[in-house]
Coordinates of C-alpha atoms and ligand atoms in Angstrom, one line a residue:
M2 CA -0.2 -0.3 0.2
R3 CA 2.5 2.2 1.2
R4 CA 4.5 1.7 -2.6
I5 CA 1.4 2.3 -4.4
G6 CA 0.7 5.8 -2.3
T7 CA 4.2 6.7 -3.0
V8 CA 3.7 6.2 -6.9
F9 CA 0.7 8.3 -6.6
A10 CA 2.4 11.0 -4.9
A11 CA 5.0 11.0 -7.4
A12 CA 2.6 11.2 -10.4
W13 CA 0.4 14.2 -8.4
L14 CA 3.9 16.0 -8.0
A15 CA 5.0 15.5 -11.5
G16 CA 1.3 16.7 -13.1
C17 CA 1.2 19.6 -10.8
A18 CA 4.9 20.6 -10.7
S19 CA 5.8 23.9 -12.8
L20 CA 8.9 24.2 -15.0
P21 CA 12.0 25.2 -13.1
A22 CA 12.6 29.1 -13.4
H23 CA 16.3 28.1 -14.8
N24 CA 17.6 25.4 -16.9
P25 CA 19.7 23.4 -14.5
L26 CA 22.1 22.8 -17.5
A27 CA 22.9 26.1 -17.9
T28 CA 24.7 29.0 -15.9
W29 CA 22.0 31.6 -14.7
A30 CA 23.4 35.1 -15.8
P31 CA 20.4 37.3 -16.2
S32 CA 19.9 40.0 -18.4
P33 CA 17.4 43.2 -17.8
N34 CA 16.5 43.2 -21.6
Y35 CA 13.3 41.0 -22.0
D36 CA 9.5 41.3 -21.7
Q37 CA 6.5 38.9 -21.6
R38 CA 5.6 37.0 -24.7
R39 CA 2.7 38.5 -26.2
A40 CA -0.5 37.2 -28.0
G41 CA -0.8 39.1 -31.5
L42 CA -4.3 38.2 -32.4
I43 CA -7.6 37.6 -31.0
V44 CA -10.0 34.6 -32.2
L45 CA -13.9 35.1 -31.8
H46 CA -16.1 32.0 -31.2
Y47 CA -19.5 31.1 -30.3
T48 CA -20.1 28.0 -28.0
G49 CA -23.2 26.5 -29.7
E50 CA -24.4 25.6 -26.7
G51 CA -27.7 26.0 -24.9
S52 CA -26.7 28.1 -22.1
T53 CA -23.7 30.1 -20.4
A54 CA -23.7 27.4 -17.7
E55 CA -23.3 24.7 -19.9
A56 CA -20.4 26.4 -22.1
L57 CA -18.6 27.1 -18.8
R58 CA -18.6 23.7 -17.8
T59 CA -17.5 22.5 -21.3
L60 CA -14.6 24.9 -21.1
R61 CA -13.3 24.0 -17.8
T62 CA -13.5 20.2 -18.8
G63 CA -13.9 19.3 -22.3
N64 CA -16.0 18.2 -25.3
S65 CA -16.1 14.9 -27.6
G66 CA -12.8 15.8 -28.7
G67 CA -10.9 16.1 -25.8
P68 CA -10.3 19.1 -23.2
V69 CA -10.9 22.6 -24.5
S70 CA -10.8 26.1 -22.9
A71 CA -10.6 29.7 -23.7
H72 CA -9.6 33.0 -22.1
Y73 CA -12.8 34.6 -21.7
L74 CA -16.4 33.7 -21.7
I75 CA -19.4 36.1 -22.4
G76 CA -22.6 35.6 -21.6
A77 CA -25.8 36.5 -23.5
D78 CA -26.7 39.0 -20.6
G79 CA -23.0 40.6 -21.2
H80 CA -21.2 39.1 -18.0
I81 CA -17.6 38.3 -18.7
Y82 CA -15.9 35.1 -17.4
Q83 CA -12.1 34.5 -17.7
L84 CA -11.1 30.8 -17.4
V85 CA -7.2 31.2 -18.5
A86 CA -4.9 34.1 -18.1
D87 CA -3.9 36.1 -20.6
A88 CA -0.2 34.9 -20.6
Q89 CA -1.1 31.3 -20.7
R90 CA -1.9 29.2 -23.7
A91 CA -5.7 28.5 -23.9
W92 CA -7.0 25.4 -26.0
H93 CA -9.5 27.0 -28.3
A94 CA -8.2 27.5 -31.8
G95 CA -7.0 23.6 -33.0
P96 CA -5.3 23.1 -36.3
G97 CA -5.5 26.3 -38.7
R98 CA -3.9 29.1 -39.6
W99 CA -3.9 33.2 -40.0
G100 CA -1.3 34.8 -42.0
T101 CA 2.2 33.5 -40.9
L102 CA 0.8 32.4 -37.4
A103 CA 0.5 28.5 -37.7
D104 CA 0.2 27.5 -34.2
V105 CA -3.0 29.7 -33.5
N106 CA -3.2 28.7 -29.7
S107 CA 0.2 29.6 -28.8
G108 CA -0.2 33.4 -30.4
S109 CA -3.7 34.4 -29.8
I110 CA -6.3 35.3 -27.1
G111 CA -9.3 33.3 -27.5
I112 CA -13.1 34.7 -26.7
E113 CA -16.3 32.5 -26.5
L114 CA -19.7 34.2 -26.8
A115 CA -22.6 32.2 -25.5
N116 CA -24.8 31.5 -28.6
D117 CA -26.3 28.6 -29.9
G118 CA -25.2 29.6 -33.6
H119 CA -28.8 30.3 -34.8
A120 CA -30.2 33.1 -32.0
P121 CA -28.7 36.9 -33.0
F122 CA -26.0 37.9 -30.5
A123 CA -27.4 39.8 -27.9
P124 CA -26.4 43.9 -27.6
A125 CA -25.3 43.4 -24.1
Q126 CA -22.9 40.7 -25.1
I127 CA -21.8 42.8 -28.1
G128 CA -21.4 45.8 -25.6
S129 CA -19.2 43.7 -23.2
L130 CA -16.9 42.1 -26.1
L131 CA -16.3 45.8 -27.3
R132 CA -15.1 46.8 -23.9
L133 CA -12.9 43.7 -23.6
L134 CA -11.5 44.1 -26.9
G135 CA -10.7 47.7 -26.0
D136 CA -8.9 46.4 -22.7
L137 CA -7.1 43.8 -24.5
T138 CA -5.7 45.4 -27.6
T139 CA -4.5 48.4 -25.2
R140 CA -3.2 46.4 -22.2
L141 CA -1.6 43.3 -24.5
H142 CA -0.7 45.7 -27.4
I143 CA -2.5 43.8 -29.8
P144 CA -3.2 45.6 -33.2
P145 CA -6.8 46.6 -33.2
S146 CA -7.5 45.2 -36.7
Q147 CA -6.0 41.8 -35.6
V148 CA -9.7 40.4 -34.5
I149 CA -11.1 37.3 -36.3
G150 CA -13.6 34.4 -36.3
H151 CA -12.4 30.8 -35.6
E152 CA -13.7 29.9 -39.3
D153 CA -11.3 32.5 -40.6
M154 CA -8.3 30.4 -39.3
A155 CA -10.1 27.0 -39.6
P156 CA -12.6 27.2 -42.6
A157 CA -12.4 23.7 -43.5
R158 CA -13.4 22.9 -40.0
K159 CA -15.3 25.6 -38.2
I160 CA -18.5 28.0 -39.0
D161 CA -18.3 30.0 -35.8
P162 CA -19.2 32.8 -35.1
G163 CA -20.9 32.3 -38.3
P164 CA -23.1 35.0 -40.5
Q165 CA -25.0 36.9 -37.7
F166 CA -22.1 38.0 -36.0
P167 CA -22.0 41.8 -36.1
W168 CA -18.4 42.4 -37.7
Q169 CA -19.4 45.8 -39.2
Q170 CA -20.5 47.0 -35.8
L171 CA -17.0 45.8 -34.6
A172 CA -15.3 47.5 -37.3
D173 CA -17.4 50.9 -36.4
A174 CA -16.0 50.7 -33.0
G175 CA -12.4 50.2 -34.5
F176 CA -11.9 46.5 -34.1
G177 CA -11.1 43.9 -37.2
R178 CA -11.1 44.6 -41.0
W179 CA -14.2 46.1 -42.6
P180 CA -14.2 47.9 -46.1
R181 CA -14.8 51.7 -46.1
A182 CA -17.6 52.9 -48.4
P183 CA -17.5 53.6 -51.2
L184 CA -16.5 49.9 -52.6
L185 CA -14.1 50.2 -55.4
D186 CA -14.1 48.4 -58.7
P187 CA -11.0 46.2 -58.9
P188 CA -8.9 46.5 -62.4
P189 CA -8.6 43.8 -65.3
G190 CA -6.1 41.1 -63.6
F191 CA -7.0 41.6 -60.2
D192 CA -6.3 38.4 -58.2
P193 CA -9.0 37.6 -55.5
W194 CA -7.0 34.5 -54.0
L195 CA -3.9 36.9 -53.3
A196 CA -6.1 39.8 -51.8
L197 CA -7.6 36.8 -49.6
Q198 CA -4.1 35.5 -48.7
A199 CA -3.3 39.0 -47.9
L200 CA -6.0 39.5 -45.3
G201 CA -4.4 36.1 -43.7
Y202 CA -6.6 33.5 -45.1
A203 CA -4.7 30.4 -46.1
V204 CA -5.7 29.5 -49.7
D205 CA -3.6 26.6 -50.5
P206 CA -4.8 24.0 -52.4
P207 CA -6.8 21.5 -52.5
P208 CA -9.5 23.2 -54.0
A209 CA -12.0 22.4 -51.2
Q210 CA -9.9 24.7 -48.7
R211 CA -10.6 27.3 -51.2
A212 CA -14.3 26.8 -51.6
A213 CA -14.4 26.6 -47.5
V214 CA -12.4 30.0 -47.5
V215 CA -15.2 31.6 -49.5
R216 CA -17.8 30.3 -47.2
A217 CA -15.9 31.8 -44.3
F218 CA -15.5 35.0 -46.3
H219 CA -18.9 35.3 -47.1
H220 CA -20.0 34.8 -43.5
H221 CA -17.5 37.1 -42.3
F222 CA -17.7 40.0 -45.0
R223 CA -21.1 39.8 -46.5
G224 CA -23.2 38.3 -43.7
M225 CA -24.6 35.6 -45.7
E226 CA -24.9 31.9 -45.4
G227 CA -23.6 29.7 -48.6
G228 CA -22.1 30.7 -52.0
W229 CA -18.9 28.7 -52.6
Q230 CA -17.7 30.8 -55.3
L231 CA -16.6 34.4 -55.3
D232 CA -18.8 36.9 -56.9
A233 CA -18.4 40.4 -58.3
Q234 CA -19.4 41.9 -54.9
D235 CA -16.6 39.8 -53.3
L236 CA -14.2 41.2 -55.8
R237 CA -15.1 44.6 -54.8
V238 CA -14.9 44.1 -51.1
L239 CA -11.3 42.5 -51.4
Y240 CA -10.3 44.9 -53.8
T241 CA -11.5 47.6 -51.4
L242 CA -9.8 46.1 -48.7
T243 CA -6.4 45.7 -50.1
R244 CA -6.6 49.3 -50.7
Q245 CA -7.2 50.3 -47.1
A246 CA -4.7 50.1 -44.6
P247 CA -5.7 48.7 -41.7
P248 CA -6.5 51.1 -38.7
A249 CA -3.7 51.8 -36.7
A250 CA -3.5 51.2 -32.9
G251 CA -5.7 53.7 -31.2
Q252 CA -7.6 55.1 -33.7
Ligands
ZN10 ZN1 -15.0 28.1 -32.4

């Protein structure tokens, strides 16, 4: 019994022990020239669950795919919960890519919005989200344009936060990317795939990935469901976005 107890104690310690402050293989010769590693992206989700309580439980345990979490969860009533510290790596993004960021969990803050994927997002919830985005972009120095949806970075796997999410309202408050009117007609030879890539979408083959990118783009920039091919209005939106620099921090 005693031996079994020792084994359990050792396993418990191994599971809970934090990394040593300094590598014992090296001589610690500290430099004052460093700061905290920082996230450079904010990824928005909907929970797809019936209630905030249910989502809280899932984000503190797991779903059918295994353990999951997010840094924040915002209820439909606007209440903001924090589940993981800003400096820690939450498990919200999974495989995918945005621009050059291939390990999105390591480089992002994840925010879940309690929403079943069908109901409109509540005004109180979006109000709290805007306050939280203001806080995070200021305090963590995340560029305000770097706010995307889960489906933007994983279009072949994810559909959240979906076509109902009010991206234009976010842009009006200074977050994310949105084309400012009037929309411009693209010149002959304009390549929409290069423009999508410049925004951050991974447009690599196979073709199925491109179709999924178009769906995510339609959700995000057109607020529409379906449509797996780019149309003339998409090209105007994309060309206009490429001509407009993202808003700088503080604007
Ligand atoms: Zn998600």
